[in-house]
């Protein structure tokens, strides 16, 4: 059973295109996240949603727009893709209240912009 | 803001112990985590420690936390080839938004 899943796993596209990455979790968590991992493996949070409400929005270009249709899904839409957007994007989820708040990660989507 | 530092590379022989270190800056951190990333895979949570503890043991893993020095370490006993991966420490801010700040990662290579 996949806990946090992402599609697609690989995405190759040209500059200027618009693309979306989808994420779903079946853990019953109420909080979901998007992270970007660059070529040096540095991992940085981009967005976080709690029960469909945006709670973290780091300094990310507004070409990136997350959408959460329900608390089990958090999609990432990227407009006008640039070369610098090439990275691995990870979705994660956690339970916000109580406990150790550990985040569970999806397998990642490797985006290559040419 | 949070800032987490890790060293970059560790080579260890199979069967030996490996120790990975991490320093963090946010004294309000409530939980600290260790994640493992195998090549081409996502991050797998290995273990975590609450900030009022100084040690946690979980099978082959031992986490030590020195809150005064803001230093976290992960010791892997009897290192196996399957332990070859990048290890990330992360701190959770105490401010309720569940933001995790990750270190740059430490690549561990296990030599058979």
PDB file of C-alpha atoms in Angstrom:
ATOM      1  CA  UNK A   1       0.000   0.000   0.000  1.00  0.00           C
ATOM      2  CA  UNK A   2       1.484   3.301  -1.079  1.00  0.00           C
ATOM      3  CA  UNK A   3       1.308   5.908   1.658  1.00  0.00           C
ATOM      4  CA  UNK A   4       2.283   9.043  -0.279  1.00  0.00           C
ATOM      5  CA  UNK A   5       2.235   8.801  -4.044  1.00  0.00           C
ATOM      6  CA  UNK A   6       3.246  11.266  -6.720  1.00  0.00           C
ATOM      7  CA  UNK A   7       2.716  11.365 -10.458  1.00  0.00           C
ATOM      8  CA  UNK A   8       4.544  11.513 -12.702  1.00  0.00           C
ATOM      9  CA  UNK A   9       7.849  10.112 -11.478  1.00  0.00           C
ATOM     10  CA  UNK A  10       9.735  11.758 -14.318  1.00  0.00           C
ATOM     11  CA  UNK A  11       8.797  14.862 -16.257  1.00  0.00           C
ATOM     12  CA  UNK A  12      10.823  16.275 -19.133  1.00  0.00           C
ATOM     13  CA  UNK A  13       9.538  19.439 -20.736  1.00  0.00           C
ATOM     14  CA  UNK A  14      10.643  22.557 -22.543  1.00  0.00           C
ATOM     15  CA  UNK A  15      11.053  26.041 -21.179  1.00  0.00           C
ATOM     16  CA  UNK A  16       7.887  28.072 -21.201  1.00  0.00           C
ATOM     17  CA  UNK A  17       5.550  25.123 -20.819  1.00  0.00           C
ATOM     18  CA  UNK A  18       3.027  24.667 -17.997  1.00  0.00           C
ATOM     19  CA  UNK A  19       3.004  21.407 -16.076  1.00  0.00           C
ATOM     20  CA  UNK A  20       1.393  19.830 -13.032  1.00  0.00           C
ATOM     21  CA  UNK A  21       2.543  17.289 -10.479  1.00  0.00           C
ATOM     22  CA  UNK A  22      -0.020  15.393  -8.443  1.00  0.00           C
ATOM     23  CA  UNK A  23       0.248  14.070  -4.918  1.00  0.00           C
ATOM     24  CA  UNK A  24      -2.041  11.854  -2.897  1.00  0.00           C
ATOM     25  CA  UNK A  25      -1.745  10.426   0.598  1.00  0.00           C
ATOM     26  CA  UNK A  26      -3.807   7.639   2.123  1.00  0.00           C
ATOM     27  CA  UNK A  27      -2.516   8.060   5.673  1.00  0.00           C
ATOM     28  CA  UNK A  28      -5.441  10.172   6.867  1.00  0.00           C
ATOM     29  CA  UNK A  29      -3.084  13.084   7.541  1.00  0.00           C
ATOM     30  CA  UNK A  30      -4.376  16.618   7.575  1.00  0.00           C
ATOM     31  CA  UNK A  31      -1.236  18.426   6.443  1.00  0.00           C
ATOM     32  CA  UNK A  32       0.620  18.131   3.145  1.00  0.00           C
ATOM     33  CA  UNK A  33       3.806  19.725   1.839  1.00  0.00           C
ATOM     34  CA  UNK A  34       5.839  20.339  -1.275  1.00  0.00           C
ATOM     35  CA  UNK A  35       9.629  20.346  -1.094  1.00  0.00           C
ATOM     36  CA  UNK A  36      12.223  21.055  -3.771  1.00  0.00           C
ATOM     37  CA  UNK A  37      15.532  19.183  -3.825  1.00  0.00           C
ATOM     38  CA  UNK A  38      18.201  20.767  -5.989  1.00  0.00           C
ATOM     39  CA  UNK A  39      21.113  19.130  -7.766  1.00  0.00           C
ATOM     40  CA  UNK A  40      23.234  19.377  -4.606  1.00  0.00           C
ATOM     41  CA  UNK A  41      20.563  17.467  -2.673  1.00  0.00           C
ATOM     42  CA  UNK A  42      19.573  20.512  -0.667  1.00  0.00           C
ATOM     43  CA  UNK A  43      15.965  20.127   0.420  1.00  0.00           C
ATOM     44  CA  UNK A  44      13.783  23.150   1.005  1.00  0.00           C
ATOM     45  CA  UNK A  45      10.113  23.509   1.804  1.00  0.00           C
ATOM     46  CA  UNK A  46       7.959  25.342  -0.705  1.00  0.00           C
ATOM     47  CA  UNK A  47       4.379  25.071   0.549  1.00  0.00           C
ATOM     48  CA  UNK A  48       2.283  23.477   3.236  1.00  0.00           C
ATOM     49  CA  UNK A  49      -1.471  22.978   3.389  1.00  0.00           C
ATOM     50  CA  UNK A  50      -3.517  22.009   6.423  1.00  0.00           C
ATOM     51  CA  UNK A  51      -7.052  20.838   5.703  1.00  0.00           C
ATOM     52  CA  UNK A  52      -6.949  22.531   2.301  1.00  0.00           C
ATOM     53  CA  UNK A  53      -5.725  25.817   3.791  1.00  0.00           C
ATOM     54  CA  UNK A  54      -2.330  27.265   2.887  1.00  0.00           C
ATOM     55  CA  UNK A  55      -0.183  27.596   6.026  1.00  0.00           C
ATOM     56  CA  UNK A  56       3.378  27.825   4.697  1.00  0.00           C
ATOM     57  CA  UNK A  57       4.326  29.704   1.569  1.00  0.00           C
ATOM     58  CA  UNK A  58       8.048  30.174   1.263  1.00  0.00           C
ATOM     59  CA  UNK A  59       9.663  32.598  -1.117  1.00  0.00           C
ATOM     60  CA  UNK A  60       8.637  30.766  -4.247  1.00  0.00           C
ATOM     61  CA  UNK A  61       7.938  32.431  -7.624  1.00  0.00           C
ATOM     62  CA  UNK A  62       4.237  32.891  -8.208  1.00  0.00           C
ATOM     63  CA  UNK A  63       4.596  30.699 -11.279  1.00  0.00           C
ATOM     64  CA  UNK A  64       4.222  27.894  -8.729  1.00  0.00           C
ATOM     65  CA  UNK A  65       0.651  27.411  -7.554  1.00  0.00           C
ATOM     66  CA  UNK A  66      -0.352  24.621  -5.208  1.00  0.00           C
ATOM     67  CA  UNK A  67      -3.917  23.391  -5.159  1.00  0.00           C
ATOM     68  CA  UNK A  68      -5.530  21.182  -2.554  1.00  0.00           C
ATOM     69  CA  UNK A  69      -8.943  19.865  -3.649  1.00  0.00           C
ATOM     70  CA  UNK A  70      -9.234  17.875  -0.415  1.00  0.00           C
ATOM     71  CA  UNK A  71      -6.975  17.040   2.484  1.00  0.00           C
ATOM     72  CA  UNK A  72      -5.705  13.862   0.791  1.00  0.00           C
ATOM     73  CA  UNK A  73      -4.459  15.653  -2.323  1.00  0.00           C
ATOM     74  CA  UNK A  74      -2.015  18.461  -2.957  1.00  0.00           C
ATOM     75  CA  UNK A  75      -1.116  19.243  -6.545  1.00  0.00           C
ATOM     76  CA  UNK A  76       1.575  21.583  -7.790  1.00  0.00           C
ATOM     77  CA  UNK A  77       1.087  23.548 -10.974  1.00  0.00           C
ATOM     78  CA  UNK A  78       4.008  25.350 -12.546  1.00  0.00           C
ATOM     79  CA  UNK A  79       3.572  27.975 -15.238  1.00  0.00           C
ATOM     80  CA  UNK A  80       6.170  29.177 -17.730  1.00  0.00           C
ATOM     81  CA  UNK A  81       8.789  26.650 -16.722  1.00  0.00           C
ATOM     82  CA  UNK A  82      12.402  27.830 -16.514  1.00  0.00           C
ATOM     83  CA  UNK A  83      15.690  25.943 -16.606  1.00  0.00           C
ATOM     84  CA  UNK A  84      16.208  26.647 -12.905  1.00  0.00           C
ATOM     85  CA  UNK A  85      13.031  24.753 -12.058  1.00  0.00           C
ATOM     86  CA  UNK A  86      14.817  21.497 -12.859  1.00  0.00           C
ATOM     87  CA  UNK A  87      14.922  19.579  -9.579  1.00  0.00           C
ATOM     88  CA  UNK A  88      13.298  16.730  -7.739  1.00  0.00           C
ATOM     89  CA  UNK A  89      10.007  17.723  -6.130  1.00  0.00           C
ATOM     90  CA  UNK A  90       8.851  15.816  -3.086  1.00  0.00           C
ATOM     91  CA  UNK A  91       5.417  15.724  -1.591  1.00  0.00           C
ATOM     92  CA  UNK A  92       5.019  14.865   2.092  1.00  0.00           C
ATOM     93  CA  UNK A  93       2.255  14.581   4.651  1.00  0.00           C
ATOM     94  CA  UNK A  94       1.932  14.625   8.414  1.00  0.00           C
ATOM     95  CA  UNK A  95      -0.583  14.890  11.170  1.00  0.00           C
ATOM     96  CA  UNK A  96      -0.497  18.441  12.439  1.00  0.00           C
ATOM     97  CA  UNK A  97      -1.828  18.123  15.928  1.00  0.00           C
ATOM     98  CA  UNK A  98      -0.367  15.958  18.638  1.00  0.00           C
ATOM     99  CA  UNK A  99       2.420  13.428  18.476  1.00  0.00           C
ATOM    100  CA  UNK A 100       5.807  13.765  16.883  1.00  0.00           C
ATOM    101  CA  UNK A 101       4.559  15.358  13.642  1.00  0.00           C
ATOM    102  CA  UNK A 102       6.784  13.142  11.532  1.00  0.00           C
ATOM    103  CA  UNK A 103       6.489  13.784   7.834  1.00  0.00           C
ATOM    104  CA  UNK A 104       6.186  10.969   5.339  1.00  0.00           C
ATOM    105  CA  UNK A 105       7.568  11.576   1.878  1.00  0.00           C
ATOM    106  CA  UNK A 106       6.533  10.504  -1.568  1.00  0.00           C
ATOM    107  CA  UNK A 107       9.032   8.994  -4.047  1.00  0.00           C
ATOM    108  CA  UNK A 108       9.663  12.315  -5.775  1.00  0.00           C
ATOM    109  CA  UNK A 109       9.111  13.734  -9.246  1.00  0.00           C
ATOM    110  CA  UNK A 110      12.246  14.487 -11.227  1.00  0.00           C
ATOM    111  CA  UNK A 111      11.527  17.528 -13.373  1.00  0.00           C
ATOM    112  CA  UNK A 112      13.919  18.336 -16.200  1.00  0.00           C
ATOM    113  CA  UNK A 113      13.402  21.555 -18.113  1.00  0.00           C
ATOM    114  CA  UNK A 114      15.241  21.778 -21.431  1.00  0.00           C
TER     115      UNK A 114
ATOM    116  CA  UNK B   1      15.480  31.287  11.156  1.00  0.00           C
ATOM    117  CA  UNK B   2      16.532  27.672  11.247  1.00  0.00           C
ATOM    118  CA  UNK B   3      19.879  26.623   9.904  1.00  0.00           C
ATOM    119  CA  UNK B   4      21.061  23.021   9.967  1.00  0.00           C
ATOM    120  CA  UNK B   5      24.654  22.009   9.207  1.00  0.00           C
ATOM    121  CA  UNK B   6      25.943  18.577   8.255  1.00  0.00           C
ATOM    122  CA  UNK B   7      29.260  17.243   7.015  1.00  0.00           C
ATOM    123  CA  UNK B   8      29.222  15.811   3.521  1.00  0.00           C
ATOM    124  CA  UNK B   9      30.762  12.382   3.127  1.00  0.00           C
ATOM    125  CA  UNK B  10      31.522   9.320   5.231  1.00  0.00           C
ATOM    126  CA  UNK B  11      33.052   6.047   4.141  1.00  0.00           C
ATOM    127  CA  UNK B  12      32.734   3.076   6.502  1.00  0.00           C
ATOM    128  CA  UNK B  13      33.527  -0.618   6.346  1.00  0.00           C
ATOM    129  CA  UNK B  14      30.709  -3.128   6.602  1.00  0.00           C
ATOM    130  CA  UNK B  15      30.251  -4.223  10.204  1.00  0.00           C
ATOM    131  CA  UNK B  16      31.781  -1.074  11.670  1.00  0.00           C
ATOM    132  CA  UNK B  17      29.812   1.680  13.361  1.00  0.00           C
ATOM    133  CA  UNK B  18      29.159   4.933  11.573  1.00  0.00           C
ATOM    134  CA  UNK B  19      28.426   8.265  13.188  1.00  0.00           C
ATOM    135  CA  UNK B  20      26.820  11.181  11.403  1.00  0.00           C
ATOM    136  CA  UNK B  21      26.771  14.610  12.987  1.00  0.00           C
ATOM    137  CA  UNK B  22      24.518  17.587  12.652  1.00  0.00           C
ATOM    138  CA  UNK B  23      24.303  21.009  14.258  1.00  0.00           C
ATOM    139  CA  UNK B  24      21.267  23.215  14.330  1.00  0.00           C
ATOM    140  CA  UNK B  25      20.577  26.775  15.383  1.00  0.00           C
ATOM    141  CA  UNK B  26      16.946  27.027  16.431  1.00  0.00           C
ATOM    142  CA  UNK B  27      16.851  26.596  20.188  1.00  0.00           C
ATOM    143  CA  UNK B  28      13.059  26.383  20.064  1.00  0.00           C
ATOM    144  CA  UNK B  29      13.198  23.147  18.053  1.00  0.00           C
ATOM    145  CA  UNK B  30      10.870  20.613  19.589  1.00  0.00           C
ATOM    146  CA  UNK B  31      11.626  17.529  17.535  1.00  0.00           C
ATOM    147  CA  UNK B  32      14.712  16.514  15.580  1.00  0.00           C
ATOM    148  CA  UNK B  33      14.608  13.865  12.910  1.00  0.00           C
ATOM    149  CA  UNK B  34      16.863  11.648  10.873  1.00  0.00           C
ATOM    150  CA  UNK B  35      15.841  10.759   7.340  1.00  0.00           C
ATOM    151  CA  UNK B  36      17.505   8.366   4.892  1.00  0.00           C
ATOM    152  CA  UNK B  37      17.468   8.822   1.127  1.00  0.00           C
ATOM    153  CA  UNK B  38      18.590   5.954  -1.073  1.00  0.00           C
ATOM    154  CA  UNK B  39      19.569   6.711  -4.693  1.00  0.00           C
ATOM    155  CA  UNK B  40      16.571   7.700  -6.777  1.00  0.00           C
ATOM    156  CA  UNK B  41      14.174   7.355  -3.862  1.00  0.00           C
ATOM    157  CA  UNK B  42      12.253   9.575  -1.510  1.00  0.00           C
ATOM    158  CA  UNK B  43      13.107  10.334   2.088  1.00  0.00           C
ATOM    159  CA  UNK B  44      12.444   7.634   4.622  1.00  0.00           C
ATOM    160  CA  UNK B  45      11.997   8.623   8.256  1.00  0.00           C
ATOM    161  CA  UNK B  46      14.451   6.630  10.358  1.00  0.00           C
ATOM    162  CA  UNK B  47      13.957   7.996  13.827  1.00  0.00           C
ATOM    163  CA  UNK B  48      13.300  11.158  15.778  1.00  0.00           C
ATOM    164  CA  UNK B  49      14.020  12.546  19.212  1.00  0.00           C
ATOM    165  CA  UNK B  50      12.063  14.963  21.332  1.00  0.00           C
ATOM    166  CA  UNK B  51      14.045  17.927  22.550  1.00  0.00           C
ATOM    167  CA  UNK B  52      13.726  17.018  26.240  1.00  0.00           C
ATOM    168  CA  UNK B  53      15.568  13.746  25.662  1.00  0.00           C
ATOM    169  CA  UNK B  54      19.302  13.324  25.283  1.00  0.00           C
ATOM    170  CA  UNK B  55      19.393   9.829  23.853  1.00  0.00           C
ATOM    171  CA  UNK B  56      17.150   7.473  21.958  1.00  0.00           C
ATOM    172  CA  UNK B  57      17.974   3.947  20.850  1.00  0.00           C
ATOM    173  CA  UNK B  58      16.092   2.116  18.138  1.00  0.00           C
ATOM    174  CA  UNK B  59      17.614  -1.231  17.164  1.00  0.00           C
ATOM    175  CA  UNK B  60      20.902  -0.411  15.373  1.00  0.00           C
ATOM    176  CA  UNK B  61      20.289   3.328  15.577  1.00  0.00           C
ATOM    177  CA  UNK B  62      21.295   5.563  18.466  1.00  0.00           C
ATOM    178  CA  UNK B  63      20.454   9.239  18.459  1.00  0.00           C
ATOM    179  CA  UNK B  64      22.310  11.590  20.787  1.00  0.00           C
ATOM    180  CA  UNK B  65      21.125  15.124  21.392  1.00  0.00           C
ATOM    181  CA  UNK B  66      23.226  17.799  23.075  1.00  0.00           C
ATOM    182  CA  UNK B  67      20.787  20.639  23.421  1.00  0.00           C
ATOM    183  CA  UNK B  68      23.328  22.980  24.982  1.00  0.00           C
ATOM    184  CA  UNK B  69      25.594  22.732  21.952  1.00  0.00           C
ATOM    185  CA  UNK B  70      22.678  22.210  19.540  1.00  0.00           C
ATOM    186  CA  UNK B  71      24.364  19.046  18.296  1.00  0.00           C
ATOM    187  CA  UNK B  72      22.617  15.927  17.052  1.00  0.00           C
ATOM    188  CA  UNK B  73      24.252  12.677  16.038  1.00  0.00           C
ATOM    189  CA  UNK B  74      23.140   9.370  14.576  1.00  0.00           C
ATOM    190  CA  UNK B  75      25.132   6.251  15.255  1.00  0.00           C
ATOM    191  CA  UNK B  76      24.507   3.194  13.112  1.00  0.00           C
ATOM    192  CA  UNK B  77      25.839   0.003  14.662  1.00  0.00           C
ATOM    193  CA  UNK B  78      27.003  -2.924  12.514  1.00  0.00           C
ATOM    194  CA  UNK B  79      26.697  -0.899   9.319  1.00  0.00           C
ATOM    195  CA  UNK B  80      25.381  -2.874   6.352  1.00  0.00           C
ATOM    196  CA  UNK B  81      25.702  -2.260   2.618  1.00  0.00           C
ATOM    197  CA  UNK B  82      22.001  -1.388   2.610  1.00  0.00           C
ATOM    198  CA  UNK B  83      22.817   1.562   4.859  1.00  0.00           C
ATOM    199  CA  UNK B  84      24.584   3.302   1.952  1.00  0.00           C
ATOM    200  CA  UNK B  85      22.500   6.420   1.410  1.00  0.00           C
ATOM    201  CA  UNK B  86      22.308  10.113   2.116  1.00  0.00           C
ATOM    202  CA  UNK B  87      21.246  10.915   5.666  1.00  0.00           C
ATOM    203  CA  UNK B  88      19.474  14.151   6.483  1.00  0.00           C
ATOM    204  CA  UNK B  89      18.868  15.621   9.879  1.00  0.00           C
ATOM    205  CA  UNK B  90      15.937  17.982  10.242  1.00  0.00           C
ATOM    206  CA  UNK B  91      14.603  20.196  12.973  1.00  0.00           C
ATOM    207  CA  UNK B  92      11.031  21.150  13.591  1.00  0.00           C
ATOM    208  CA  UNK B  93      10.462  24.707  14.605  1.00  0.00           C
ATOM    209  CA  UNK B  94       8.606  25.225  17.861  1.00  0.00           C
ATOM    210  CA  UNK B  95       6.222  27.705  16.294  1.00  0.00           C
ATOM    211  CA  UNK B  96       3.344  25.378  15.454  1.00  0.00           C
ATOM    212  CA  UNK B  97       3.520  25.379  11.685  1.00  0.00           C
ATOM    213  CA  UNK B  98       5.347  22.045  11.490  1.00  0.00           C
ATOM    214  CA  UNK B  99       8.028  23.543   9.281  1.00  0.00           C
ATOM    215  CA  UNK B 100      11.021  21.230   8.891  1.00  0.00           C
ATOM    216  CA  UNK B 101      14.462  22.652   8.170  1.00  0.00           C
ATOM    217  CA  UNK B 102      16.795  20.093   6.639  1.00  0.00           C
ATOM    218  CA  UNK B 103      20.565  19.831   6.723  1.00  0.00           C
ATOM    219  CA  UNK B 104      22.490  19.449   3.482  1.00  0.00           C
ATOM    220  CA  UNK B 105      22.791  15.716   3.965  1.00  0.00           C
ATOM    221  CA  UNK B 106      25.636  13.354   4.657  1.00  0.00           C
ATOM    222  CA  UNK B 107      26.456  10.667   2.118  1.00  0.00           C
ATOM    223  CA  UNK B 108      27.411   7.368   3.715  1.00  0.00           C
ATOM    224  CA  UNK B 109      29.168   4.778   1.588  1.00  0.00           C
ATOM    225  CA  UNK B 110      29.531   1.310   3.078  1.00  0.00           C
ATOM    226  CA  UNK B 111      32.470  -0.681   1.762  1.00  0.00           C
ATOM    227  CA  UNK B 112      31.965  -4.462   1.774  1.00  0.00           C
TER     228      UNK B 112
END
